[in-house]
Structure formats: C-alpha cells, structure tokens
Short mmCIF file of C-alpha atoms in Angstrom, two decimals:
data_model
loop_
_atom_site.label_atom_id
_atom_site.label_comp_id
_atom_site.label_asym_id
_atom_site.label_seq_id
_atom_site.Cartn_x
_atom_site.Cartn_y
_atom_site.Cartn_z
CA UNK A 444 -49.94 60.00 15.56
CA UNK A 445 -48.02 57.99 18.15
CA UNK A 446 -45.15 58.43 16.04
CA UNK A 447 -45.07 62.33 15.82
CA UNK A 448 -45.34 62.30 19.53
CA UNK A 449 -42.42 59.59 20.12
CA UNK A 450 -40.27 62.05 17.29
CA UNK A 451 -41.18 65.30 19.78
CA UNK A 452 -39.86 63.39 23.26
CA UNK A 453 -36.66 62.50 21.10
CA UNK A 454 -36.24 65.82 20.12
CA UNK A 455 -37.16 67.46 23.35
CA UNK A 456 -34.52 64.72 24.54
CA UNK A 457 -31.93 65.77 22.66
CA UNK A 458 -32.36 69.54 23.03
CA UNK A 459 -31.90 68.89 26.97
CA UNK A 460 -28.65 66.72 26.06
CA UNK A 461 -27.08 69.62 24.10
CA UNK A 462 -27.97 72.47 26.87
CA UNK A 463 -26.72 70.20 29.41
CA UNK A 464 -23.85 69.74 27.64
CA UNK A 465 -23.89 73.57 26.83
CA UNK A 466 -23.59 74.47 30.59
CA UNK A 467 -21.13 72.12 31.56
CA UNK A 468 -18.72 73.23 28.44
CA UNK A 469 -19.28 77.03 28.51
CA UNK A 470 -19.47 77.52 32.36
CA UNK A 471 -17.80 74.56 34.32
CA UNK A 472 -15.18 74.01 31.36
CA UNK A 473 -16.19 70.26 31.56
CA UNK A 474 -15.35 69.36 27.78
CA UNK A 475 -15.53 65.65 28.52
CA UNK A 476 -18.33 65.20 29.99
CA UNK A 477 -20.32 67.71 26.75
CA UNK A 478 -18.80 66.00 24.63
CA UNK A 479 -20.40 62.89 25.52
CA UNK A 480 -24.03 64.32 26.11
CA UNK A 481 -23.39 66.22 22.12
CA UNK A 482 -22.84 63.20 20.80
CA UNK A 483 -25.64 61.22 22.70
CA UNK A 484 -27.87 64.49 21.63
CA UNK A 485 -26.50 63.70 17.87
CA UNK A 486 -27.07 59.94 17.90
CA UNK A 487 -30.64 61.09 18.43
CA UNK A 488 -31.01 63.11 15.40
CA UNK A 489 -29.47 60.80 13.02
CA UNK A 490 -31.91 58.44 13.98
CA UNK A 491 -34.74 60.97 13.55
CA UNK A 492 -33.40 61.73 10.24
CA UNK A 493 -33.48 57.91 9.08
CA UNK A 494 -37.28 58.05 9.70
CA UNK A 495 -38.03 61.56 8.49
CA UNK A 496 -34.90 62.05 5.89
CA UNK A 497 -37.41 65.45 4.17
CA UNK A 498 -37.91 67.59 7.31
CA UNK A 499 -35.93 70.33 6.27
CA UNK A 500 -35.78 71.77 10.40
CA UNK A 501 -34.92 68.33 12.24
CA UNK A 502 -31.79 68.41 8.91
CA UNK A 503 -31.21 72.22 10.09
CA UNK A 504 -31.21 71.11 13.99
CA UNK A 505 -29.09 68.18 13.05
CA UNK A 506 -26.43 70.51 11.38
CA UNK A 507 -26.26 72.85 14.78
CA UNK A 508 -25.72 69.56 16.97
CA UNK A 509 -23.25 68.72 14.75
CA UNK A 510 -21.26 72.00 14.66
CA UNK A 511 -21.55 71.31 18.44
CA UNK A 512 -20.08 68.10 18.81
CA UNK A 513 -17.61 69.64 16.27
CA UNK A 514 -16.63 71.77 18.85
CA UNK A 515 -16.27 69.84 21.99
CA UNK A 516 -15.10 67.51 19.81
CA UNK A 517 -12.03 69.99 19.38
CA UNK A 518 -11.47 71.03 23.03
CA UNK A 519 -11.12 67.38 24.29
CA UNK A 520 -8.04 66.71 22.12
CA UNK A 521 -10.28 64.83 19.07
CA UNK A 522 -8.86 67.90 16.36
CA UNK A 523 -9.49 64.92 13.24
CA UNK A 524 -12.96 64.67 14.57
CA UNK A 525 -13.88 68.09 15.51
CA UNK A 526 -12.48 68.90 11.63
CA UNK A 527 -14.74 66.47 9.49
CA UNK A 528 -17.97 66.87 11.86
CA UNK A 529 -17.81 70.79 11.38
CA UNK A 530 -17.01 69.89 7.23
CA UNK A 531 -20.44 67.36 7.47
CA UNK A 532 -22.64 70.58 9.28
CA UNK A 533 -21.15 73.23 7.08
CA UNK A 534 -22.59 70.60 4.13
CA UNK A 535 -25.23 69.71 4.90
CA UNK A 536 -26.29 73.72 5.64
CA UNK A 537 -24.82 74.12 2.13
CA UNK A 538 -27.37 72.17 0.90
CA UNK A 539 -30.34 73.15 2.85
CA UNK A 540 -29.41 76.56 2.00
CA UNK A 541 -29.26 76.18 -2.06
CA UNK A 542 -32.67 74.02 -1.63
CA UNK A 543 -34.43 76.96 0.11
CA UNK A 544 -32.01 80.18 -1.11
CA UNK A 545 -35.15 82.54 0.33
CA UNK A 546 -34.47 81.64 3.91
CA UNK A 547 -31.76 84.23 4.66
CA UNK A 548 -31.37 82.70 8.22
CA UNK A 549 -30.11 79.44 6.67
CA UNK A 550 -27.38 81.49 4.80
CA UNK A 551 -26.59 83.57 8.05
CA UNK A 552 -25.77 80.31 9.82
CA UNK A 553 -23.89 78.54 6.85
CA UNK A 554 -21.52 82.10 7.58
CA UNK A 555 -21.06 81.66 11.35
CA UNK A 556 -20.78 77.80 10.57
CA UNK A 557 -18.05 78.30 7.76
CA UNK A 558 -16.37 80.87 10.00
CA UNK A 559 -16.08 77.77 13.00
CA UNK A 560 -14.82 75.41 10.55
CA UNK A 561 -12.11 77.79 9.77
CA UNK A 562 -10.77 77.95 13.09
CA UNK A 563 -11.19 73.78 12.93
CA UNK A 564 -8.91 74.35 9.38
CA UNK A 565 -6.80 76.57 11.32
CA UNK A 566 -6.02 74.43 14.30
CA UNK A 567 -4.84 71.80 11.17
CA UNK A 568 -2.35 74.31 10.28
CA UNK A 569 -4.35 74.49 6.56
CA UNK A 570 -4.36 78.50 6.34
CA UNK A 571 -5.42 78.29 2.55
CA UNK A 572 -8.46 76.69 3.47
CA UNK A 573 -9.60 78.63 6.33
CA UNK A 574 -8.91 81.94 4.29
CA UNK A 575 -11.23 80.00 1.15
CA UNK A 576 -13.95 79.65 3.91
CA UNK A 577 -13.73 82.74 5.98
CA UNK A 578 -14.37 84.68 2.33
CA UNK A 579 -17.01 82.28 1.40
CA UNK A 580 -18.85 83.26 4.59
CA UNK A 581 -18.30 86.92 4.17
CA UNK A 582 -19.64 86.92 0.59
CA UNK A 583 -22.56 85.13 2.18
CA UNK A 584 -22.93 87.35 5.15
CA UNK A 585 -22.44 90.86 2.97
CA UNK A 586 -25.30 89.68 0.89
CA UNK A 587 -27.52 89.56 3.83
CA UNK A 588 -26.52 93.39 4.52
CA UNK A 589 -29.89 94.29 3.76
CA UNK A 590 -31.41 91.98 6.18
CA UNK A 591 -33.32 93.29 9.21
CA UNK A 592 -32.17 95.48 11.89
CA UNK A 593 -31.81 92.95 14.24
CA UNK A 594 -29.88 90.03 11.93
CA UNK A 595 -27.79 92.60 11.29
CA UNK A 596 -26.23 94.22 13.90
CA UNK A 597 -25.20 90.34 14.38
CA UNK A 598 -24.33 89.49 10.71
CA UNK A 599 -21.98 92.94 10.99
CA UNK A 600 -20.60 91.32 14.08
CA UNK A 601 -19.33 88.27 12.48
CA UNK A 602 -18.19 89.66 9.35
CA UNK A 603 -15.51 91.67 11.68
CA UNK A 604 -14.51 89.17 13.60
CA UNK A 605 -13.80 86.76 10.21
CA UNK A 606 -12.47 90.24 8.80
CA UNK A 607 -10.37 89.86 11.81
CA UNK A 608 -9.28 86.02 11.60
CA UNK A 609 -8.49 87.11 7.84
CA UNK A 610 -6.22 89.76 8.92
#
C-alpha cells in the first residue's frame, strides 16, 4: 500500500540522517551539527512508531537512534539529555528483549547499550549505578557465551572492556 511505501522513504530518510550524522561526528568531530541530523533522524521514528506502535524492528531501530542521539547528545555539552535518552533506549530494548527472550541479538545490544549508559551514569558522577548496569550487561553478555563464533569474538570484546570500566 501507499502507506508501506511512504513508511520505507521515512525510514530510508532517517537511516541517511543518522549516517550523515555518523560521519560528521566520528570523522570531522562535528558534534553539533550530528546532533541535529540524530534528532531529525529520531523525530522520524517516533512518528513511525505512532502509526505502527507493534513493529517490533522500527521499536528496535528506534532504540539505536536513540542511543545515538544519546550520545551526541553527550559530546555537545547536553549530559541531562544524553543521560535520560540512553535510560529511554536501554528500556525500551529491555522490553523488546523480555517480549522476544529467543532473539539473542536483542540481548547482545541491551549489553553494549547498558554498557553506554554507564559511561552516561558515569559522566553524572553516579558510580553505583554505572557499576549496577555494567554487571547487568555482563550477566547478559556471559549468557550469550555460547552464541556463534562470530557474536562472540564481539560479545568477549565488550565484556572486557565493561570488565575494564568495572575495574
């Protein structure tokens, strides 16, 4: 339908927003100016997920542009902001997670998200907090131990470097 078609451009839209924004954070260092285009690429979503509130991957791709604007959210100075947006994505992959506890992939990324959002808790000067998170995540992550070759080389990978911010 026309509407399926008009949800794909806004996606498509918004995926081109957040690699824009991508390139101009992670090579030119332009926080600003990805900030902007992550929260023009969120905007989009939300309103996606007003019309389709069920699709369980726009609410997954939703939760990643979040933990981005989170981010550049953080390196522009907006540390409140950058705290509660990486608290909404870490929830609302929570909760996609427990709805669909088969999908290791959603329970790998609830780890790497929980493991940001301690660095957010961190910056806030709330150690406690980041120390409750960074164990949630590796109790999450050393579940998925048995997970494929590939997932985990990577899942290894971040459960040293929260072993490390734990340290």
């Amino acid at each position: 339908s026309d509407g399926d078609t008009g949800a794909k451009v806004r996606r498509n839209l918004a995926g081109a927003y957040s690699r824009s924004a991508d390139l101009l954070a992670n090579i030119g260092g332009q926080y600003e100016p990805a900030y902007a285009l992550h929260v023009r690429a969120l905007e989009i979503y939300e309103s996606l997920l007003r019309e389709h509130p069920l699709d369980a991957e726009m609410r997954k791709e939703a939760a990643y542009m979040l933990m981005d604007a989170g981010e550049t959210a953080a390196h522009t100075g907006r540390a409140q902001e950058g705290l509660r947006r990486r608290q909404e994505a870490v929830d609302r992959l929570r909760a996609l997670s427990d709805a669909d506890p088969q999908r290791e992939e959603l329970r790998f990324t609830l780890g790497w998200a929980l493991g940001e959002l301690a660095d957010s808790l961190n910056d806030h000067h709330r150690t406690a907090d980041a120390k409750q998170r960074l164990e949630e995540a590796q109790s999450l992550l050393g579940a998925l131990s048995g997970a494929r070759a590939t997932r985990l080389n990577t899942t290894q990978f971040l459960m040293a470097m929260h072993d490390m911010k734990l340290g």
